[in-house]
PDB file of C-alpha atoms in Angstrom:
ATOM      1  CA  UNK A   1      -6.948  -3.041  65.844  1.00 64.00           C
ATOM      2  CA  UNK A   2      -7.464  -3.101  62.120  1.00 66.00           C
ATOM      3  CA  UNK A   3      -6.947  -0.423  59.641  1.00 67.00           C
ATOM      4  CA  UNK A   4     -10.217  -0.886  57.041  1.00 61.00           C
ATOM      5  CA  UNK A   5      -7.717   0.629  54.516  1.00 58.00           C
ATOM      6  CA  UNK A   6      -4.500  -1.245  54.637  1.00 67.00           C
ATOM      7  CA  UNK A   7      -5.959  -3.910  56.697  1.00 67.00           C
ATOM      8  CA  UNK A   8      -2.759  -3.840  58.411  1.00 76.00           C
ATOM      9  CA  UNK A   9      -3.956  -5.104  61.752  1.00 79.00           C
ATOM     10  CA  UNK A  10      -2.280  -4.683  65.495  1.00 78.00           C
ATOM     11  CA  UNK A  11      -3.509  -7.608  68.137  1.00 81.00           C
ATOM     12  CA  UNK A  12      -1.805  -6.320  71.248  1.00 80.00           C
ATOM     13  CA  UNK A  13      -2.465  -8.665  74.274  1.00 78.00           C
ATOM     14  CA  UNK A  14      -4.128  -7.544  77.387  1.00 75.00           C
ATOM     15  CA  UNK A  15      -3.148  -8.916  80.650  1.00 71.00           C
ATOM     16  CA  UNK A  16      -5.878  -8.471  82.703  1.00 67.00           C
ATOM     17  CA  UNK A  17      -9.426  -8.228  80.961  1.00 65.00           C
ATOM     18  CA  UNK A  18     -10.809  -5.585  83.972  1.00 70.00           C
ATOM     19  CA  UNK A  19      -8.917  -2.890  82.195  1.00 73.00           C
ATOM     20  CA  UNK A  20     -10.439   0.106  82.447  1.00 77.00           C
ATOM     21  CA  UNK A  21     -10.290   3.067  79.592  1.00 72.00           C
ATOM     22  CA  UNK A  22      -7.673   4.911  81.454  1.00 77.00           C
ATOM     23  CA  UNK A  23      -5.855   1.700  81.021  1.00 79.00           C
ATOM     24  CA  UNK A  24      -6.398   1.631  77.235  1.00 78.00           C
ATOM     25  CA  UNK A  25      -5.512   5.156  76.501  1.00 79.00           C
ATOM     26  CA  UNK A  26      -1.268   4.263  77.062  1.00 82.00           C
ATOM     27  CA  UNK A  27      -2.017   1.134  75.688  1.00 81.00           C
ATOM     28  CA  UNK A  28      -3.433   2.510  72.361  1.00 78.00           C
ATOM     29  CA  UNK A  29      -0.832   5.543  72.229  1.00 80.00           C
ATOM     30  CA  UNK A  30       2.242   2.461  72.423  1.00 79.00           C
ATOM     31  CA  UNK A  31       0.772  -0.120  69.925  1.00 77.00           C
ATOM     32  CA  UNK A  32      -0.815   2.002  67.284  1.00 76.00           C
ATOM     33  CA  UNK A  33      -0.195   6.149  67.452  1.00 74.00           C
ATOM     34  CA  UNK A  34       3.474   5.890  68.056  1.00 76.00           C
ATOM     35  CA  UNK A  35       3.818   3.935  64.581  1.00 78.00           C
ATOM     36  CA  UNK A  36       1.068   5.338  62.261  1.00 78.00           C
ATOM     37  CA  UNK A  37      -0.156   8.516  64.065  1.00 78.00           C
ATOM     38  CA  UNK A  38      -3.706  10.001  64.828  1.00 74.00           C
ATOM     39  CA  UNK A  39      -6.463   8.163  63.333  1.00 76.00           C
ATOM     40  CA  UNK A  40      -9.319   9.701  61.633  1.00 76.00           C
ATOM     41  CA  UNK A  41     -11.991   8.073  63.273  1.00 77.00           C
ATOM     42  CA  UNK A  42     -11.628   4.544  65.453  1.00 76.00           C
ATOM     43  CA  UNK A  43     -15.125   1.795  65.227  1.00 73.00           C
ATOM     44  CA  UNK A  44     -15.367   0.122  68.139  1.00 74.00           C
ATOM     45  CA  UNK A  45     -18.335  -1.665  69.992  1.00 70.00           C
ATOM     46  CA  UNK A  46     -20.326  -0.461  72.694  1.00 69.00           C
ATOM     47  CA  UNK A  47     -18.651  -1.368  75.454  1.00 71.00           C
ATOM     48  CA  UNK A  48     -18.304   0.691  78.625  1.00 70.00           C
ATOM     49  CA  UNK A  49     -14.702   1.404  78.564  1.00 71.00           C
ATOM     50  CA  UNK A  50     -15.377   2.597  75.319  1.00 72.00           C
ATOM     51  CA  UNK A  51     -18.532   4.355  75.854  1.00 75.00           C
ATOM     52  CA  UNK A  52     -16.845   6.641  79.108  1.00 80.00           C
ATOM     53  CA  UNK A  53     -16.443  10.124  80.058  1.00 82.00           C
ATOM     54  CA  UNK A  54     -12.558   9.376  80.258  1.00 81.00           C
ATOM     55  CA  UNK A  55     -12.130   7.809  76.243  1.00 80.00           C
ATOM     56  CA  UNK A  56     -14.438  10.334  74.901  1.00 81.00           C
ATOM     57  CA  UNK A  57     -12.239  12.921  76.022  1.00 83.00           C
ATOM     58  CA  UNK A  58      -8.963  11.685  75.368  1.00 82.00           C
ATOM     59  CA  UNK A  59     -10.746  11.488  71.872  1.00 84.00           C
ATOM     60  CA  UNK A  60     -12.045  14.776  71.428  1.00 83.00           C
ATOM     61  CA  UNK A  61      -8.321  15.931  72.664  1.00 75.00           C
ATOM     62  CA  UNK A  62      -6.783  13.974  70.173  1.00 80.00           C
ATOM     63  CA  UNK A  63      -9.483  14.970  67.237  1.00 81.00           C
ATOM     64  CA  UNK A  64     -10.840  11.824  66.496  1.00 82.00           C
ATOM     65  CA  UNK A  65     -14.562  10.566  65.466  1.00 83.00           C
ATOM     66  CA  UNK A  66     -15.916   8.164  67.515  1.00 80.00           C
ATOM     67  CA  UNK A  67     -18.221   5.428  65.337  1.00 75.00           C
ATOM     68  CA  UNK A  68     -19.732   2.897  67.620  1.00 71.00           C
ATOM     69  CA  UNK A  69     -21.584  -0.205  66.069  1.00 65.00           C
ATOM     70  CA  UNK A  70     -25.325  -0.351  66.891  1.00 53.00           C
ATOM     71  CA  UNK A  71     -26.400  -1.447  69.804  1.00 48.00           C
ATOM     72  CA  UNK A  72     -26.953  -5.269  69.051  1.00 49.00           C
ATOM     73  CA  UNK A  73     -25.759  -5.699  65.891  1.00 48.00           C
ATOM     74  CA  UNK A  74     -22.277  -6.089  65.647  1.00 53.00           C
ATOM     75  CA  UNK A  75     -21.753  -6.809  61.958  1.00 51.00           C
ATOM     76  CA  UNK A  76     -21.283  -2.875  61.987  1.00 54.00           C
ATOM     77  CA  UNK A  77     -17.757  -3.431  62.393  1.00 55.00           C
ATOM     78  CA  UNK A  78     -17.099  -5.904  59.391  1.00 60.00           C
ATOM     79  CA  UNK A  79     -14.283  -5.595  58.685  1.00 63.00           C
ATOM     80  CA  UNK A  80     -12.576  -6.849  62.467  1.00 63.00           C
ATOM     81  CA  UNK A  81     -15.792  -9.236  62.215  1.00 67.00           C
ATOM     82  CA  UNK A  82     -13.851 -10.968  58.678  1.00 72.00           C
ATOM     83  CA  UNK A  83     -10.517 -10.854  59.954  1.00 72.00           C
ATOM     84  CA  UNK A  84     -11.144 -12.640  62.960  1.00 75.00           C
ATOM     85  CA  UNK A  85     -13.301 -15.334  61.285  1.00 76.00           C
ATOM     86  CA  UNK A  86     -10.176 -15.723  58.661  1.00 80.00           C
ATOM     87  CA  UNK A  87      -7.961 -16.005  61.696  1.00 79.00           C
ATOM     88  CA  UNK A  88     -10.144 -18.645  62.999  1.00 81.00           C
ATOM     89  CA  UNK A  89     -10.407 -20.778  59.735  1.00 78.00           C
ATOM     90  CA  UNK A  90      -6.797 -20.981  59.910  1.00 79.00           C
ATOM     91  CA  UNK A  91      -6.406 -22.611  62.943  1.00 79.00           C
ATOM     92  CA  UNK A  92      -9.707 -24.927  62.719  1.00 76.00           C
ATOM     93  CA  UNK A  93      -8.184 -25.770  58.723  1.00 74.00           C
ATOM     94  CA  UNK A  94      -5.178 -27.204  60.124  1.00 77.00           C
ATOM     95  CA  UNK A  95      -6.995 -29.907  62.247  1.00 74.00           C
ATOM     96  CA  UNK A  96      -9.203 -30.338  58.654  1.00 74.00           C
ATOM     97  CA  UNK A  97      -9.101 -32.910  55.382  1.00 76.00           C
ATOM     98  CA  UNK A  98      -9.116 -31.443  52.653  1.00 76.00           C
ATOM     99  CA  UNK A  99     -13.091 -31.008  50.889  1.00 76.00           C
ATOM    100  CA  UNK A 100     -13.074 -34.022  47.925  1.00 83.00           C
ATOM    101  CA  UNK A 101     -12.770 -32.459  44.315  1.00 88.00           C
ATOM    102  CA  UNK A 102     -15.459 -33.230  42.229  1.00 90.00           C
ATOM    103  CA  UNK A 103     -15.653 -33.871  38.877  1.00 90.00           C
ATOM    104  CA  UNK A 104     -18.426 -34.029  36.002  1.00 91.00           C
ATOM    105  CA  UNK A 105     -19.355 -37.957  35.605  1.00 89.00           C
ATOM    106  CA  UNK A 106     -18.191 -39.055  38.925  1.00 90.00           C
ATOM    107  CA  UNK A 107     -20.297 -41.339  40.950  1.00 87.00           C
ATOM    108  CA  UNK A 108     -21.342 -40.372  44.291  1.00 88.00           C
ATOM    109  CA  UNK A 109     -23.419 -41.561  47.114  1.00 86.00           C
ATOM    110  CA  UNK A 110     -26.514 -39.461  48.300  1.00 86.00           C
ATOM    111  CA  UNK A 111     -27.035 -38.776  52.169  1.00 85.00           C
ATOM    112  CA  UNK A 112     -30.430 -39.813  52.692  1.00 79.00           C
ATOM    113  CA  UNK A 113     -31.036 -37.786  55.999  1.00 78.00           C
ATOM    114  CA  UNK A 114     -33.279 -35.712  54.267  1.00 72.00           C
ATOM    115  CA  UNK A 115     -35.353 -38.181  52.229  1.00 71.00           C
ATOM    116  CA  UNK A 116     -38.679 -39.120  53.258  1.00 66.00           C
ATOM    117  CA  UNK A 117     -39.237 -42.445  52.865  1.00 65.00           C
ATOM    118  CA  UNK A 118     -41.752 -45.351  54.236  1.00 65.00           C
ATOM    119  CA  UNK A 119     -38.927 -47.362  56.159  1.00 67.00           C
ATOM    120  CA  UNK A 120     -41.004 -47.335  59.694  1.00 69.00           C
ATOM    121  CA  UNK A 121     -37.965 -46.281  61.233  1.00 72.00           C
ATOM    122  CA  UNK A 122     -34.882 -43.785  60.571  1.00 69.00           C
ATOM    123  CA  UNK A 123     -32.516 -46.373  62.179  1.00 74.00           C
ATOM    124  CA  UNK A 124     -33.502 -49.304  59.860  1.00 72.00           C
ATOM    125  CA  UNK A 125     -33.046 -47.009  56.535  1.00 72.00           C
ATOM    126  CA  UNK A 126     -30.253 -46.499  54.963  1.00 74.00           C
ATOM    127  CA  UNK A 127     -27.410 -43.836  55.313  1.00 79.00           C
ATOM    128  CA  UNK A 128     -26.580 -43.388  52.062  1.00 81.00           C
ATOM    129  CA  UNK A 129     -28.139 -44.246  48.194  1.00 79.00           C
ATOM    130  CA  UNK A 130     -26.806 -44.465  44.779  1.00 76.00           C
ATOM    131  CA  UNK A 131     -24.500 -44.273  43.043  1.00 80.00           C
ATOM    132  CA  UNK A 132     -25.828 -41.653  41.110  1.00 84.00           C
ATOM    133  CA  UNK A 133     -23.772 -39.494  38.071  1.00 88.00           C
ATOM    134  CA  UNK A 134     -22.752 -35.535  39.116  1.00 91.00           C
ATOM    135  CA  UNK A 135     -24.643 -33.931  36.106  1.00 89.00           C
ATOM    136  CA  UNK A 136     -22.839 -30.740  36.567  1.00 89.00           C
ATOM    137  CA  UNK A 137     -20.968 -28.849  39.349  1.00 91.00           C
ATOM    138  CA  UNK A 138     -22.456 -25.634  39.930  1.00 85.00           C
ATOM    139  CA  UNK A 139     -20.111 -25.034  42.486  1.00 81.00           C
ATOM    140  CA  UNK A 140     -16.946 -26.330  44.046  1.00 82.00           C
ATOM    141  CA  UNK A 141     -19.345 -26.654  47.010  1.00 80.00           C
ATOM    142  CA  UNK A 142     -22.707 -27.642  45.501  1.00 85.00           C
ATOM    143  CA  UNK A 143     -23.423 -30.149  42.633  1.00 88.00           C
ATOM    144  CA  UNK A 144     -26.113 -30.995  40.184  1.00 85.00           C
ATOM    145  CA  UNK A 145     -26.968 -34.950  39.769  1.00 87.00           C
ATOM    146  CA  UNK A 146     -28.471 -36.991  37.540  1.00 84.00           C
ATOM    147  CA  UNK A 147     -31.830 -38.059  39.287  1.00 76.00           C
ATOM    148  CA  UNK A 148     -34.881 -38.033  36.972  1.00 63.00           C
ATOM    149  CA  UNK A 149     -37.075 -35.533  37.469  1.00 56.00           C
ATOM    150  CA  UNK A 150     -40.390 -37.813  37.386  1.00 51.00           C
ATOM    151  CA  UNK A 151     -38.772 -38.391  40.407  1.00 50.00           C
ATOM    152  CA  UNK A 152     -39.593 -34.564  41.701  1.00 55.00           C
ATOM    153  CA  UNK A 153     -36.735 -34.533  44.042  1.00 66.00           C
ATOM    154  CA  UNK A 154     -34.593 -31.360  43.566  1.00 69.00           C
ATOM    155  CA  UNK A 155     -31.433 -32.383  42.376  1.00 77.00           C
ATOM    156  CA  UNK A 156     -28.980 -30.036  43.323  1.00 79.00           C
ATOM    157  CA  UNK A 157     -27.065 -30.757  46.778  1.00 83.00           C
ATOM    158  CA  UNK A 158     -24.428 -29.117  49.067  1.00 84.00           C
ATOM    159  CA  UNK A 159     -21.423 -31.522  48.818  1.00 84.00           C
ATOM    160  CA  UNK A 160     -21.800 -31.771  52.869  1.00 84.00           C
ATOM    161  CA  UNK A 161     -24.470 -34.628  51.585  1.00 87.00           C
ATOM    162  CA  UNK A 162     -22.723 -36.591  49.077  1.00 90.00           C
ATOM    163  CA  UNK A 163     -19.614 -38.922  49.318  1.00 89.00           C
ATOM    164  CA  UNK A 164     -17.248 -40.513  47.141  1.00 89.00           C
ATOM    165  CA  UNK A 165     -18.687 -43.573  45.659  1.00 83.00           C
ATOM    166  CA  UNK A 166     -15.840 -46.495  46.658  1.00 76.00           C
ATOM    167  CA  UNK A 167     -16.872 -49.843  45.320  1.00 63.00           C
ATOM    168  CA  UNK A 168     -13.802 -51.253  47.507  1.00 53.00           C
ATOM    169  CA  UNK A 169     -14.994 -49.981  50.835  1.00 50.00           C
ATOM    170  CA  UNK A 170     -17.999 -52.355  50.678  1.00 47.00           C
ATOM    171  CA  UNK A 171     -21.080 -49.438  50.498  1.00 50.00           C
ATOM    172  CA  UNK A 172     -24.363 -50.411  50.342  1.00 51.00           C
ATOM    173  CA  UNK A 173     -25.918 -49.620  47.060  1.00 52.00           C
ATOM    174  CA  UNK A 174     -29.362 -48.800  46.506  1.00 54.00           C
ATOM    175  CA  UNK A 175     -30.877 -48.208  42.861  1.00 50.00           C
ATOM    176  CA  UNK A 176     -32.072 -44.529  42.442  1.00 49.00           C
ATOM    177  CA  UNK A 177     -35.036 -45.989  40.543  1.00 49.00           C
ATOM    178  CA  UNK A 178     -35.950 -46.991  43.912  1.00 49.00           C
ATOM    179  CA  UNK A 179     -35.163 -43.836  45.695  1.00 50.00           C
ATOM    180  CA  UNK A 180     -37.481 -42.322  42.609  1.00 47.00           C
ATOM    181  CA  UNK A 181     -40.496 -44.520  43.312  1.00 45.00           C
ATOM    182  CA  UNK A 182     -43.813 -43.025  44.976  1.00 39.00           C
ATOM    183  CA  UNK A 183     -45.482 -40.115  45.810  1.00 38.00           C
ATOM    184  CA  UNK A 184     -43.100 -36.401  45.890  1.00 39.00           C
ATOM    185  CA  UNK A 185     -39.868 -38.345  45.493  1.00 39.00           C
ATOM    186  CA  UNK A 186     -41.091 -40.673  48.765  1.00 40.00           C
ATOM    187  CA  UNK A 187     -38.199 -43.972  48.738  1.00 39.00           C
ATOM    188  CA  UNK A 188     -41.117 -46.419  48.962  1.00 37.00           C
ATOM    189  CA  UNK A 189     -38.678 -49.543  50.380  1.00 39.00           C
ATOM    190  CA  UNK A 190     -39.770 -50.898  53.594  1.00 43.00           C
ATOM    191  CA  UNK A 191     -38.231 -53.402  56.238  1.00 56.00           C
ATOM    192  CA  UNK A 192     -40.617 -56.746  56.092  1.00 68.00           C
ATOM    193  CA  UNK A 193     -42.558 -57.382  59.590  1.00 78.00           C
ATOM    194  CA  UNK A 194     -41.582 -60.574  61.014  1.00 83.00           C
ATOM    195  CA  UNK A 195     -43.617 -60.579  64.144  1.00 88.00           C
ATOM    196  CA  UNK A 196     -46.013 -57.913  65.780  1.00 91.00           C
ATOM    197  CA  UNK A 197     -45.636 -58.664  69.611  1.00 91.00           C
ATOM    198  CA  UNK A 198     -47.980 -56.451  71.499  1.00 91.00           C
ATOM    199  CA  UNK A 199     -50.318 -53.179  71.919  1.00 91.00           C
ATOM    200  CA  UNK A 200     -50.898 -50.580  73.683  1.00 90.00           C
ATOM    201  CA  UNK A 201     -52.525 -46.700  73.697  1.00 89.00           C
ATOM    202  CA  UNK A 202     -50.216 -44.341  73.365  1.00 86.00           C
ATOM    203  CA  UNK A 203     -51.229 -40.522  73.339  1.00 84.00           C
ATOM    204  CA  UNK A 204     -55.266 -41.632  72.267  1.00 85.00           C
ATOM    205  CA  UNK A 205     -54.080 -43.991  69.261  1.00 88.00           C
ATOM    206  CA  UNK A 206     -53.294 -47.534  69.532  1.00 90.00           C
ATOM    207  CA  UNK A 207     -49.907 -48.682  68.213  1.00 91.00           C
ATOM    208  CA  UNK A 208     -48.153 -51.897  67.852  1.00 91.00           C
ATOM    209  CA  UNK A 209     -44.291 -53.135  69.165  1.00 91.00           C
ATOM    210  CA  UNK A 210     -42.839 -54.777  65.804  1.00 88.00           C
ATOM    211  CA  UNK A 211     -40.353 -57.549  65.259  1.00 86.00           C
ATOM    212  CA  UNK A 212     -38.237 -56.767  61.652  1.00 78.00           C
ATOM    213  CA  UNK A 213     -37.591 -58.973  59.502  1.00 71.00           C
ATOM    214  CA  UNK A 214     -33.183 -59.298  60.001  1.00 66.00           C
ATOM    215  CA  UNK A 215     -33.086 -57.055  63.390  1.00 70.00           C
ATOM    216  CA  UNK A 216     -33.915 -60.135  66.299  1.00 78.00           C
ATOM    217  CA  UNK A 217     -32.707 -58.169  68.640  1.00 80.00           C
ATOM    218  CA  UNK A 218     -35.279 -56.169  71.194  1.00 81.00           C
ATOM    219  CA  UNK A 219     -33.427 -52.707  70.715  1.00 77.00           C
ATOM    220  CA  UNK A 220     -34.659 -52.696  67.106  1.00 74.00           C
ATOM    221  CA  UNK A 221     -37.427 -53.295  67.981  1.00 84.00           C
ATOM    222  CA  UNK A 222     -39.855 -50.256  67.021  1.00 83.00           C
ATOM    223  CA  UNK A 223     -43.473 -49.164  68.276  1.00 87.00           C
ATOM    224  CA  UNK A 224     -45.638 -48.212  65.049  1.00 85.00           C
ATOM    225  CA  UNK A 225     -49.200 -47.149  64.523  1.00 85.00           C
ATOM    226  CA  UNK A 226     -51.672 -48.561  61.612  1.00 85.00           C
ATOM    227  CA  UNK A 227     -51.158 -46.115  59.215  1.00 79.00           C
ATOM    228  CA  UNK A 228     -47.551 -47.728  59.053  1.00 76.00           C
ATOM    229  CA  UNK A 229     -48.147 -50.615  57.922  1.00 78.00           C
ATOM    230  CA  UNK A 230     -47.607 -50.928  54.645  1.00 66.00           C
ATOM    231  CA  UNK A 231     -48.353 -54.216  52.274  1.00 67.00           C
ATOM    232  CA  UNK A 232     -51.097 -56.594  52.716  1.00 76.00           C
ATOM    233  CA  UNK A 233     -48.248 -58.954  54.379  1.00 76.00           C
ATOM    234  CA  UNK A 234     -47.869 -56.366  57.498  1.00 80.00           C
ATOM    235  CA  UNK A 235     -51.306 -55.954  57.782  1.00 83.00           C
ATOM    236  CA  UNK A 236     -52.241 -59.331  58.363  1.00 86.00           C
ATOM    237  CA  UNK A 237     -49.604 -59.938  61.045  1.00 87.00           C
ATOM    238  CA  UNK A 238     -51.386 -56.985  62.594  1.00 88.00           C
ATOM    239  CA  UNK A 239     -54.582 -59.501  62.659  1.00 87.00           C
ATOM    240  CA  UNK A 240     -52.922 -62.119  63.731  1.00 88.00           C
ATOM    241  CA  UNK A 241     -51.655 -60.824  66.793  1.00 89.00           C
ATOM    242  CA  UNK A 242     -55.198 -59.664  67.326  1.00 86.00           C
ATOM    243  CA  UNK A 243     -56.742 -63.303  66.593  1.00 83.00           C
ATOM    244  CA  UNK A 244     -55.571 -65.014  70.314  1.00 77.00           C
ATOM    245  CA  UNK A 245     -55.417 -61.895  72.163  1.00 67.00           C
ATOM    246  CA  UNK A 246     -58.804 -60.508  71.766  1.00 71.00           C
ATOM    247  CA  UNK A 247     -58.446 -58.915  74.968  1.00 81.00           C
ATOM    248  CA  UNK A 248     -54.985 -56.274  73.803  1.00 86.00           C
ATOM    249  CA  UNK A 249     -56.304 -52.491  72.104  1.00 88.00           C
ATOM    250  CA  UNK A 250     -56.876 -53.140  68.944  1.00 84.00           C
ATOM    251  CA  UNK A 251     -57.072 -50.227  65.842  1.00 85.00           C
ATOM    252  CA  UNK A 252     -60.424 -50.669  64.495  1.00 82.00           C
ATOM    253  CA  UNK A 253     -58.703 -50.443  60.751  1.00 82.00           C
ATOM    254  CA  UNK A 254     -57.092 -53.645  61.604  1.00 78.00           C
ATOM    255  CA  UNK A 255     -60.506 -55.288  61.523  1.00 71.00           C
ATOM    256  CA  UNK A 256     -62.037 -53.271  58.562  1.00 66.00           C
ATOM    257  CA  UNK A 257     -63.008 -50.624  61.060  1.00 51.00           C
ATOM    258  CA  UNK A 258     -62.941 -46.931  60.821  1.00 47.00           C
ATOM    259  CA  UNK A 259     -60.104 -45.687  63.631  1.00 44.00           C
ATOM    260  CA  UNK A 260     -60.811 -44.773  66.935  1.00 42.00           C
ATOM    261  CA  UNK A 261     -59.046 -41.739  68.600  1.00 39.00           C
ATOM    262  CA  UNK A 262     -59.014 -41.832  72.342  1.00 40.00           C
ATOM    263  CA  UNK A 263     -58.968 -38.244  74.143  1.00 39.00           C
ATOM    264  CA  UNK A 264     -58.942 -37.335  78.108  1.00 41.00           C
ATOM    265  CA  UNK A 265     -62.130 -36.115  79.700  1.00 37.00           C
TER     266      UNK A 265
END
């Protein structure tokens, strides 16, 4: 029980959670009415011990409004809605670091989970880029960084997606011209095709099982259509898988052709 003016607030424990409004009524009289008296009014939700015959009596007895929240849409009652999100904060805080001050000039490191870029695989990209320069903080939450803006990315970001830069712990730096380069801020980058190893139809459109350049292994492996195959390089290890196997699906763009989209009866 909170009082919205004071916000003096009462959290008496309840030993058995099929209490029933009967139950309440000595309950409420011992925790609250014996130390602060009769209430004007009392905001509670819609539940059914509050909602019966027997509470809206013993209210109308006692002289006091009844103001239930609407039916689905608890934010109604506020004010128990913010004190029980602040009691929550303090308990999940103490498990918590503390958020990294930042400062005007500082490097940081951009998350690049929401980048679009032409790596042919999310795994092979990279986690972070920069450093770049915090331009300004808006916010001790959100900051402003120096990216150019040929390079139309908006450059204002929560601090949930930048780090400390650290040139002792060994991160991998990438130069924001890069990150800038291509189309709508696209980080144009790619992994190098070693080997393309085999084809198949997948869904009506044929796509190829590629061998990276620095990832031997077969779980990095990655199956890719045409249209990801970037560089004249890729392409033409494309052809030469074709060129022995004339007998594996092909794309018809690998040969010059226009593509071929293959659709159930």
């Amino acid at each position: 029980m909170v009082d919205p003016f004071t916000k003096a607030a009462h959290f008496i424990p309840l030993d058995d959670d099929r209490k029933t409004s009967s139950d309440l009524i000595p309950i409420y009289t011992r925790g609250y009415w014996r130390l602060h008296g009769t209430p004007l009014n009392i905001i509670s939700d819609r539940d059914s011990r509050f909602n019966s015959e027997t509470w809206k009596e013993f209210c109308a007895y006692a002289n006091i409004k009844q103001r239930m929240s609407t039916a689905f849409y608890p934010q109604t009652d506020a004010k128990h809605l913010r004190r029980a999100r602040e009691r929550i904060a303090q308990y999940a805080d103490t498990r918590r670091s503390p958020a990294p001050v930042y400062e005007e000039g500082q490097l940081v490191m951009l998350n690049g989970k929401n980048l679009t870029t032409k790596r042919p695989s999310k795994k092979l990209d990279y986690r972070m880029y920069g450093p770049f320069v915090i331009e300004k903080v808006i916010f001790p939450t959100v900051v402003r960084l120096n990216i150019p803006q040929d390079g139309r990315i908006h450059n204002v970001f929560h601090m949930s997606l930048v780090e400390p830069f650290r040139t002792s712990d060994n991160q991998h730096t990438v130069d924001s011209e890069e990150v800038l380069q291509g189309e709508a801020g696209r980080v144009v980058n790619t992994c190098a095709v070693e080997r393309v190893l085999d084809s198949q139809i997948s869904e009506g459109k044929v796509r190829y099982l590629v061998r990276w350049v620095g990832y031997p292994h077969r779980r990095d492996w990655t199956w890719k259509h045409w249209e990801h195959f970037f560089g004249e390089e890729a392409k033409e290890a494309v052809r030469d898988f074709h060129r022995p196997k004339s007998e594996k699906p092909r794309d018809a763009r690998a040969m010059g052709g226009q593509a071929l989209i293959i659709t159930g009866a």
